[in-house]
Coordinates of C-alpha atoms in Angstrom, one line a residue:
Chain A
X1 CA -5.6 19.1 -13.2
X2 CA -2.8 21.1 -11.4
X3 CA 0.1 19.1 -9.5
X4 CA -1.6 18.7 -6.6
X5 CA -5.1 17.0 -8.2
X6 CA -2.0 14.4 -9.5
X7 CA -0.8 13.7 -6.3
X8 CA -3.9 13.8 -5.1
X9 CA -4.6 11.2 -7.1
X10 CA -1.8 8.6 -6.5
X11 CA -3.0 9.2 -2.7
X12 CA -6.8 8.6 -2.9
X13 CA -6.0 5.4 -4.6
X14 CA -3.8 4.1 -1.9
X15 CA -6.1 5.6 1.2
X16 CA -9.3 3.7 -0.8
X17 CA -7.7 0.7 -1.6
X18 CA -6.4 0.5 2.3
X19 CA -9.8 0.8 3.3
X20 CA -11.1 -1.8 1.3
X21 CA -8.5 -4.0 2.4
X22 CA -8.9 -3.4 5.5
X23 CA -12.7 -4.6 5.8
X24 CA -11.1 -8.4 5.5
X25 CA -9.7 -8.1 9.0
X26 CA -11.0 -10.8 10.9
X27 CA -13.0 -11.7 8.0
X28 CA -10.2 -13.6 5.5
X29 CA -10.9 -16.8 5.1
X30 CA -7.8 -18.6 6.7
X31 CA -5.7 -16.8 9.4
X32 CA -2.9 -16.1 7.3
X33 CA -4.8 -14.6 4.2
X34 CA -6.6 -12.3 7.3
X35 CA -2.9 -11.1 8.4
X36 CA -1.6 -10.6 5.0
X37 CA -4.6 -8.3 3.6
X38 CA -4.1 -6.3 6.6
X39 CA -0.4 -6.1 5.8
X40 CA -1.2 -5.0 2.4
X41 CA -3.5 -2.6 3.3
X42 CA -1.4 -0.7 5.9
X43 CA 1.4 -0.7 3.4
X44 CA -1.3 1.4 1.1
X45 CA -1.9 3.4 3.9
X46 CA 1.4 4.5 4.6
X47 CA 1.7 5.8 1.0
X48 CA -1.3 7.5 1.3
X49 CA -0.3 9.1 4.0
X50 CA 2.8 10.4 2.8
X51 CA 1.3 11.6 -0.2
X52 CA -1.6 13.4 1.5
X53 CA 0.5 15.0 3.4
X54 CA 2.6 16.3 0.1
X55 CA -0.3 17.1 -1.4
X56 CA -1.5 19.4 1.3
X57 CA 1.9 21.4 1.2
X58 CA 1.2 21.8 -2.6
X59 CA -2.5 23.1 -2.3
X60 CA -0.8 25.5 0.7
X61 CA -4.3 26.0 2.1
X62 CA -3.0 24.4 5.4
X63 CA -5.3 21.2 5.0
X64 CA -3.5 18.3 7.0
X65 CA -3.2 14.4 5.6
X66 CA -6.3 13.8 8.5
X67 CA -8.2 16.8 6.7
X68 CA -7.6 15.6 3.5
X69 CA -8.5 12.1 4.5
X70 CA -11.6 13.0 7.1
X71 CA -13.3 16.1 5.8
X72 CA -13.9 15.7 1.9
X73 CA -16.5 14.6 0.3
X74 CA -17.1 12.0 -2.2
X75 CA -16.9 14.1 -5.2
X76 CA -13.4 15.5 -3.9
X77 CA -12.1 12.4 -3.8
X78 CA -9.4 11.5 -7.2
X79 CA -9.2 7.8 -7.0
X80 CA -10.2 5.5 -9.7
X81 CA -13.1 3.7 -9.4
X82 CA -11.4 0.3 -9.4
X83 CA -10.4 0.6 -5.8
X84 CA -13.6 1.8 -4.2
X85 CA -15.7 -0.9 -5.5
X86 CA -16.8 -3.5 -3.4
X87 CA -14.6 -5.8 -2.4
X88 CA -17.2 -9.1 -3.4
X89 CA -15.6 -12.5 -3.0
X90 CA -12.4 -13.7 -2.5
X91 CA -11.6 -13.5 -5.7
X92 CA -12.6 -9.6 -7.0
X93 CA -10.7 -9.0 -4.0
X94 CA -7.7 -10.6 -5.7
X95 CA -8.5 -9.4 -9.2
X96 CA -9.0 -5.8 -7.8
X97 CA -5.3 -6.3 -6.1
X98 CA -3.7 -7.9 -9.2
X99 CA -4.6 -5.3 -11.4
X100 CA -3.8 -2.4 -9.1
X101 CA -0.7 -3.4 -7.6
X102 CA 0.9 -4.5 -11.1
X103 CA 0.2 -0.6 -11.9
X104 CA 1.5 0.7 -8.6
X105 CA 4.9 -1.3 -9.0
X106 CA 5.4 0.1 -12.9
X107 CA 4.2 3.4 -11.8
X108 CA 6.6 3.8 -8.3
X109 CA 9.4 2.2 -10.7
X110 CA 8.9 5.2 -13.4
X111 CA 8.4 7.6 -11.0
X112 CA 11.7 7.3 -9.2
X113 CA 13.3 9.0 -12.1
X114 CA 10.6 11.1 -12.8
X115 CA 11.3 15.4 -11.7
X116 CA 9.5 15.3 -8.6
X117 CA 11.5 14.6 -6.0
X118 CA 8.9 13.8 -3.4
X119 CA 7.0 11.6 -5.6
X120 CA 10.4 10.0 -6.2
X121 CA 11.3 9.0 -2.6
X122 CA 8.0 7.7 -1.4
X123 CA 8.2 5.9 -4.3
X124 CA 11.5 4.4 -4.1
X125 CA 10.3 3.4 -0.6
X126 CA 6.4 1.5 -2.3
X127 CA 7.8 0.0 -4.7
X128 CA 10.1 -2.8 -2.9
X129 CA 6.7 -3.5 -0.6
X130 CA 4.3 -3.5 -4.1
X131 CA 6.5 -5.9 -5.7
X132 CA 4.9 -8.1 -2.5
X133 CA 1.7 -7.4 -3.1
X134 CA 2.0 -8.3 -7.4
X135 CA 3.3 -11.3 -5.7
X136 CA 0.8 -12.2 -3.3
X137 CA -2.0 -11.2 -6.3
X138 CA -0.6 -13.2 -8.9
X139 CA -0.3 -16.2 -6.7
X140 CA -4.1 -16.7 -5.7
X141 CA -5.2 -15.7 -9.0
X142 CA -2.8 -18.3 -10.3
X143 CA -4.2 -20.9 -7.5
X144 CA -7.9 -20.1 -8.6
X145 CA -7.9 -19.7 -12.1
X146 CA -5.9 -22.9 -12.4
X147 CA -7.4 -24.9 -9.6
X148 CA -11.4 -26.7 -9.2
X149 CA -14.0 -25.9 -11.8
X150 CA -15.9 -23.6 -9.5
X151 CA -12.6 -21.5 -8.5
X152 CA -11.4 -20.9 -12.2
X153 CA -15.8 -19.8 -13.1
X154 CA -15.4 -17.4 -9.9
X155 CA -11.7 -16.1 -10.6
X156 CA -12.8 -15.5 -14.2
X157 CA -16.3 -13.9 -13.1
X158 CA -13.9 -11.4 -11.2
X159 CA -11.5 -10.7 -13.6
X160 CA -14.2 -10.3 -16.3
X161 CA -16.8 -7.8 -13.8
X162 CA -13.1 -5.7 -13.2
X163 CA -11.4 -5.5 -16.7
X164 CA -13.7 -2.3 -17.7
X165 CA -12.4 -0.5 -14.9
X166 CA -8.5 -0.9 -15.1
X167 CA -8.7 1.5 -18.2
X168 CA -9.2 4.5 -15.9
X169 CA -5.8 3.9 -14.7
X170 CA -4.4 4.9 -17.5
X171 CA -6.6 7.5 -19.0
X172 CA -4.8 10.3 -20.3
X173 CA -5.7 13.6 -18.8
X174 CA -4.0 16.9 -20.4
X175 CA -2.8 18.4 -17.5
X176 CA -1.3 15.4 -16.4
X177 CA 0.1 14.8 -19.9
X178 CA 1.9 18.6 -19.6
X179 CA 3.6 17.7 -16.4
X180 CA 4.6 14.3 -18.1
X181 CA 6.0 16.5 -20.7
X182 CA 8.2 18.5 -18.5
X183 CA 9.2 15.5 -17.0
X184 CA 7.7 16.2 -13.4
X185 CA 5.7 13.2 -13.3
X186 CA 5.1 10.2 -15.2
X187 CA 2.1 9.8 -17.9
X188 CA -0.3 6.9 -16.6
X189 CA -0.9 6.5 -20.4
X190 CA 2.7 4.2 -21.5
X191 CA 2.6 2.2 -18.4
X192 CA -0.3 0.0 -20.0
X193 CA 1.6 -1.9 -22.7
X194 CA 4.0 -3.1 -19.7
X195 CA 0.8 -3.5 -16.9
X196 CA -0.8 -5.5 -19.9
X197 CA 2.6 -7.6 -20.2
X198 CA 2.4 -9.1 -17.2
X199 CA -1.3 -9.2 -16.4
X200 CA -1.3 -11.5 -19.7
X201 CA 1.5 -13.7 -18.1
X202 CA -0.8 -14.4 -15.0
X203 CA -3.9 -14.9 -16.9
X204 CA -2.5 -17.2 -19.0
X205 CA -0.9 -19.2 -16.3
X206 CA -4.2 -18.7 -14.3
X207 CA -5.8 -20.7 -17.9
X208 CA -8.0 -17.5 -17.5
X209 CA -8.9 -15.1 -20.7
X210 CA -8.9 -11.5 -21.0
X211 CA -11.5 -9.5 -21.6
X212 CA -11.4 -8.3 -25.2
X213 CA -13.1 -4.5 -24.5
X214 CA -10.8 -1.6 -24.9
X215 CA -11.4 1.6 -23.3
X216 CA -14.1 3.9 -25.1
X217 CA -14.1 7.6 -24.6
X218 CA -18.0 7.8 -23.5
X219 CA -19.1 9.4 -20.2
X220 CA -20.6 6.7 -18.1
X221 CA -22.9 8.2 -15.4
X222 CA -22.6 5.6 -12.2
X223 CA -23.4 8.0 -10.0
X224 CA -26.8 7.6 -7.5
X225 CA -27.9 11.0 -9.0
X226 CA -28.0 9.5 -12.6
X227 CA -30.0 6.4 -11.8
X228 CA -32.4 8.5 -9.9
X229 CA -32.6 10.7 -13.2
X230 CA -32.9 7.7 -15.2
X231 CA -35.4 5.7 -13.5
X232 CA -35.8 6.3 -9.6
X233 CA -33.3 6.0 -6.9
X234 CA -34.4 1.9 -6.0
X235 CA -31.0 0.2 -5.2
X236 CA -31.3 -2.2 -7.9
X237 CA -30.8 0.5 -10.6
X238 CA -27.9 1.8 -9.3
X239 CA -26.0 -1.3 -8.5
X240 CA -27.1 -2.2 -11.9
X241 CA -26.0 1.1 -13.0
X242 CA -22.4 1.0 -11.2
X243 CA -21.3 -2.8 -12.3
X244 CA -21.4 -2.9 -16.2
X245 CA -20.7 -5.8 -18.3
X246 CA -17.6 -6.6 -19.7
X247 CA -19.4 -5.1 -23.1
X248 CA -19.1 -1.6 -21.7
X249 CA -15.6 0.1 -20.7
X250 CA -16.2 1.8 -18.0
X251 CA -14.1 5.7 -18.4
X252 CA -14.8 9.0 -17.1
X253 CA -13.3 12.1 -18.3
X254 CA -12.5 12.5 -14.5
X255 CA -11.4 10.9 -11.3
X256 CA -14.0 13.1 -9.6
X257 CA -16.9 10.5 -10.7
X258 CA -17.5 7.9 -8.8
X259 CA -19.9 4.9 -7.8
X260 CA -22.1 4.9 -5.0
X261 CA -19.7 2.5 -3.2
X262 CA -17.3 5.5 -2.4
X263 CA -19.9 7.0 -0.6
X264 CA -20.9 4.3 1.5
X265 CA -16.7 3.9 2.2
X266 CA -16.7 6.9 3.0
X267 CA -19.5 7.0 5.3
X268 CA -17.7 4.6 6.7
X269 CA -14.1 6.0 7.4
X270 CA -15.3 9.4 8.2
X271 CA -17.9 9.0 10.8
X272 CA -15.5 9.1 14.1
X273 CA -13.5 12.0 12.6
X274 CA -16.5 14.2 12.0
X275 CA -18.6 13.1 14.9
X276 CA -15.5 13.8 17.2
X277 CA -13.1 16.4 15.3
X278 CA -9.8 16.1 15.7
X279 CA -10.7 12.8 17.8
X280 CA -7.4 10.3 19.0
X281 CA -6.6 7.4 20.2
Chain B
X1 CA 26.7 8.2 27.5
X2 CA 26.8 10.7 24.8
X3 CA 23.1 12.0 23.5
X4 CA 24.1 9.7 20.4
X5 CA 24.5 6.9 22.7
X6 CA 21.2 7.4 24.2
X7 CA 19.1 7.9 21.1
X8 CA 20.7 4.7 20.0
X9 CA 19.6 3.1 22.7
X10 CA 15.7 3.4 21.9
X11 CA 14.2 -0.2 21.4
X12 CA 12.1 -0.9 18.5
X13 CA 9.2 -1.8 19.7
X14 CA 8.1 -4.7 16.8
X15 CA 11.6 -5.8 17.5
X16 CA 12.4 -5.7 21.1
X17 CA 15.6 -7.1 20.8
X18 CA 16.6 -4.3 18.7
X19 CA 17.8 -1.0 19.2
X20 CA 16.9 1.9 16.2
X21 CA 20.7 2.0 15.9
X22 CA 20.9 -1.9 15.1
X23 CA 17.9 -1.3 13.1
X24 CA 19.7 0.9 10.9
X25 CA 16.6 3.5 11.0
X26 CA 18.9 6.1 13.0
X27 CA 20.2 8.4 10.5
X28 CA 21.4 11.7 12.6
X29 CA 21.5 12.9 15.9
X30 CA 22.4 16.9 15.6
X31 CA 23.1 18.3 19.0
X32 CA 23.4 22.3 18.9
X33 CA 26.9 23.4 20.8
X34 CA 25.5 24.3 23.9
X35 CA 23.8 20.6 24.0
X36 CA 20.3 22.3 24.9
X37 CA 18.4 21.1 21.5
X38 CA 18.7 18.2 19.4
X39 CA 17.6 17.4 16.6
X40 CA 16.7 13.3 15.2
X41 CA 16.2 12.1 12.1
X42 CA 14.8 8.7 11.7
X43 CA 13.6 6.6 8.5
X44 CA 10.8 4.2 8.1
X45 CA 11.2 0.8 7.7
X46 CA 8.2 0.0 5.9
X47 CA 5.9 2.9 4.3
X48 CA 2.7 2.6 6.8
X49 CA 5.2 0.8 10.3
X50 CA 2.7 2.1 13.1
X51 CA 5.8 1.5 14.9
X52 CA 7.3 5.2 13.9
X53 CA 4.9 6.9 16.0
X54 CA 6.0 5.2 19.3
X55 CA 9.7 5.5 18.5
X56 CA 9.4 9.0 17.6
X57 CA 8.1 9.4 21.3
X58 CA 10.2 6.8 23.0
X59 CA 13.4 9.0 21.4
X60 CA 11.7 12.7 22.6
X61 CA 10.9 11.2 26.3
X62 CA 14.3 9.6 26.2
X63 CA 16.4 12.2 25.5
X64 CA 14.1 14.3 28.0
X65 CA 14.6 12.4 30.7
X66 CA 18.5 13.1 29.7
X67 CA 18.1 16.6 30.1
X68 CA 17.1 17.5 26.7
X69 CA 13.9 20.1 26.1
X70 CA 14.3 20.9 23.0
X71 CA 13.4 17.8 21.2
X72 CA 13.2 17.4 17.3
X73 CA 12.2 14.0 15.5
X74 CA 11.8 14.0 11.7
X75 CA 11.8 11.3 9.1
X76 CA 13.4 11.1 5.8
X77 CA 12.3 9.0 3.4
X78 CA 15.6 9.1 1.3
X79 CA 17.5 7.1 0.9
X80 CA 14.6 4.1 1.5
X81 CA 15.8 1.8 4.3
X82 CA 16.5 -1.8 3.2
X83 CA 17.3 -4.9 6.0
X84 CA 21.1 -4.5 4.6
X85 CA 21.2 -1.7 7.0
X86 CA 20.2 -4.1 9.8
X87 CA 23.6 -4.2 11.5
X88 CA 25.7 -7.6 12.3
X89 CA 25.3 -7.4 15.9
X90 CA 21.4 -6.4 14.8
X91 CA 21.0 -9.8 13.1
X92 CA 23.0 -12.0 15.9
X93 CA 20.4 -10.5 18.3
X94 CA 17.2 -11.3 16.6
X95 CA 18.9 -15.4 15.9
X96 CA 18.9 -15.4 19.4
X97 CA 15.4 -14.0 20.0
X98 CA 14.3 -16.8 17.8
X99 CA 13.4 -14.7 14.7
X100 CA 15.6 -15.0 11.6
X101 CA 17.4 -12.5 10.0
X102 CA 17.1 -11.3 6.5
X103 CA 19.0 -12.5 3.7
X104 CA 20.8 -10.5 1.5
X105 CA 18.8 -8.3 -0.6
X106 CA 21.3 -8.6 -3.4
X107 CA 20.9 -11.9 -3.5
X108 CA 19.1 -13.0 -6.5
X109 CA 18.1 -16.2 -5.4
X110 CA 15.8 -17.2 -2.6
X111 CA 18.0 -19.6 -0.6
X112 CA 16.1 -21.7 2.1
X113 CA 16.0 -19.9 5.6
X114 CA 17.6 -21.1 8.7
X115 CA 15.3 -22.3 11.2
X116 CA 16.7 -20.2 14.3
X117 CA 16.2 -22.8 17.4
X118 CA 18.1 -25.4 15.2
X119 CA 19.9 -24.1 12.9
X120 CA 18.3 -26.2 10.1
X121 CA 17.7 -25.3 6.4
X122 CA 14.9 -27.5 6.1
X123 CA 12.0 -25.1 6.9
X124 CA 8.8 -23.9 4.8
X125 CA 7.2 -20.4 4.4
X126 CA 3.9 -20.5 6.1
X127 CA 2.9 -17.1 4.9
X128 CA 4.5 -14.2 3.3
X129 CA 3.6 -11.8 5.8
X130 CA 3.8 -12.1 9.3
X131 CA 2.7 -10.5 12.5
X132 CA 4.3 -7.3 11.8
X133 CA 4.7 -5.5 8.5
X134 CA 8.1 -6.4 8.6
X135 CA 8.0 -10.1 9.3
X136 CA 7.1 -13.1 7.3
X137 CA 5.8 -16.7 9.1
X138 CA 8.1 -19.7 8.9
X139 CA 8.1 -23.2 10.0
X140 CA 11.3 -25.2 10.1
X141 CA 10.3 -29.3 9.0
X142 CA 13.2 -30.5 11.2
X143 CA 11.9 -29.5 14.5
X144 CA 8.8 -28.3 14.0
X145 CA 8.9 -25.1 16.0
X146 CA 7.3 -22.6 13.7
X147 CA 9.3 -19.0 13.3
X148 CA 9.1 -15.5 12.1
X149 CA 11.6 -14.4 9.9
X150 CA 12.7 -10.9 8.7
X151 CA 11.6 -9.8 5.2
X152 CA 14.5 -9.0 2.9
X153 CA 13.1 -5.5 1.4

């Protein structure tokens, strides 16, 4: 994976995150909750945007952050599969946000003294508005997990469907491990005993467990194509297929697989742009 | 009114009693020596403001209407903006439009906001985001009157 697939990378999981955030507007279930997801999410998007627009400088094929953004398709994509799942209740929202953010803060921290000096200023600039949303995370999974009986069952259901797919995260990949070498970038790989650090402090203030899985090096096949090969493309199969139990770790040798709920995002966030190219407001 | 002076006087528009100057977002106005191009460069207060769009064009059709064709506006990331760069007259301004300034960011702890219509301490966070990126949503217990207060980032 060259430089750009990395930052590549740290954009598609901000834009896809956004985007997923972004589908509680209006829908939150108090006022304030509605205002503050849509905070967090256009705080993602700002990254992402800054970071697209780096990355299209490095590919130097003149793609823009909109092309980037707009005109790829699922496969192109580099984000991890934890942000493009469905958002489900309340609480996968908040384990989906607790787990990300709490990497996004270590790695923006890192990367500020990391070689790349454009990685290095958006990051200075995320990392004071991610310590927010570890904050904001942290606090609701710490009011469900250690509230009523049926929000610690549904806070724990979340954390336990999620856990196999925070080990993407820090899946070591060699190119990125040479550029971690060189000192360009940071290597996802040694921010996990810190992420697991804190994410233990939560949990165990939340009087929620971890899961006990770790991360195996098998090539899951989530994709719509694989449960058609398997056993016909019905819905249930691949909704099966794309939410493992906590007895499977869910890796990929690449951030190019992904779950049939990037597509439907996708479908989503890229219909104005390609019905109307170029379309503003 | 130098071309500084009118740059500088470009509202926010999240923060209308503010000008980018106050804000502390205004980093450099470089006029060329024949004063026919100049060149802005701003900073973002928070990574995804929608604000920066508008200023950038409030600047461009405000330094046109001064005279100016040749109109740059870029944005530099570094170094980040923090609200310590809100100025003192910045953070009278927004008491007296009834939103309360930051606190310190080198502050380590959180000490109790002001409530701006009464000046008392007593007040509770609401939530910790507000109607604008930048904001958070108060109310003060003394006299009710809820508030929006400026984030410390």
């Amino acid at each position: 994976m060259s430089h750009f697939g990395y930052v590549l990378g740290l954009a598609d999981d901000a834009l896809i995150a956004a985007q997923r955030l972004s589908e509680w507007c209006s829908r939150a279930p108090e006022m304030e909750e509605d205002i503050a997801l849509a905070n967090i999410a256009l705080d993602q998007l700002g990254v992402a945007r800054m970071l697209l627009g780096y990355a299209g400088e490095l590919e130097g094929q003149g793609r823009t952050e909109d092309d980037l953004a707009y005109l790829r398709e699922a496969h192109e994509f580099r984000n991890v599969r934890l942000v493009e799942l469905d958002n489900g209740d309340f609480a996968v929202t908040m384990a989906k946000l607790l787990f990300l953010s709490v990497y996004q803060r270590l790695l923006y921290d890192r990367s500020i003294g990391a070689g790349d000096e454009r990685i290095a200023a958006v990051a200075a600039k995320a990392r004071k508005e991610s310590a927010y949303h570890v904050d904001h995370s942290s606090r609701w999974v710490v009011r469900l997990g250690d509230g009523t009986d049926e929000s610690h069952r549904r806070m724990q259901a979340a954390v336990d469907q999620i856990w196999p797919y925070t080990h993407q995260l820090f899946e070591a990949d060699p190119a990125v491990h040479a550029l971690a070498l060189t000192g360009v970038v940071v290597a996802p790989s040694t921010l996990r005993p810190a992420w697991l650090d804190t994410i233990d402090a939560v949990l165990t203030e939340s009087q929620l467990s971890r899961p006990t899985t770790e991360a195996t090096s098998h090539l899951s096949r989530p994709t719509a194509e694989a449960a058609s090969q398997l056993s016909g493309p019905t819905t249930e199969t691949a909704s099966q297929l794309s939410r493992p139990t906590t007895e499977t770790a869910v890796m990929s040798r690449t951030r190019t697989e992904h779950t049939e709920a990037l597509t439907e995002l996708l479908a989503d966030m890229q219909v104005l742009h390609r019905a109307h190219p170029g379309a503003r407001w | 009114m130098t071309l500084f002076d009118v740059v500088a006087a470009v509202k926010d528009p999240e923060l209308r009693v503010l000008n980018v100057a106050e804000l502390g977002i205004l980093r450099d106005v470089d006029v060329t020596e024949d004063g026919s191009a100049v060149t802005v460069t701003i900073t973002p207060t928070y990574s995804g403001c929608p604000a920066m769009d508008l200023i950038r064009a409030d600047i461009e059709s405000a330094l046109h209407d001064a005279g100016v064709e040749d109109v740059k506006v870029r944005t530099v990331l570094d170094p980040p903006w923090t609200t310590d760069m809100i100025t003192e007259e910045g953070r009278s301004k927004l008491a007296a439009a009834g939103i309360a300034p930051p606190s310190s960011t080198k502050v380590t702890v959180q000490l109790s906001i002001r409530c701006p219509r009464c000046g008392s301490p007593a007040t509770e966070q609401l939530s910790r985001f507000g109607s604008t990126a930048c904001k958070s949503l108060w109310r003060c217990t003394a006299c009710l009157e809820p508030f929006d207060a400026v984030k410390a980032l």
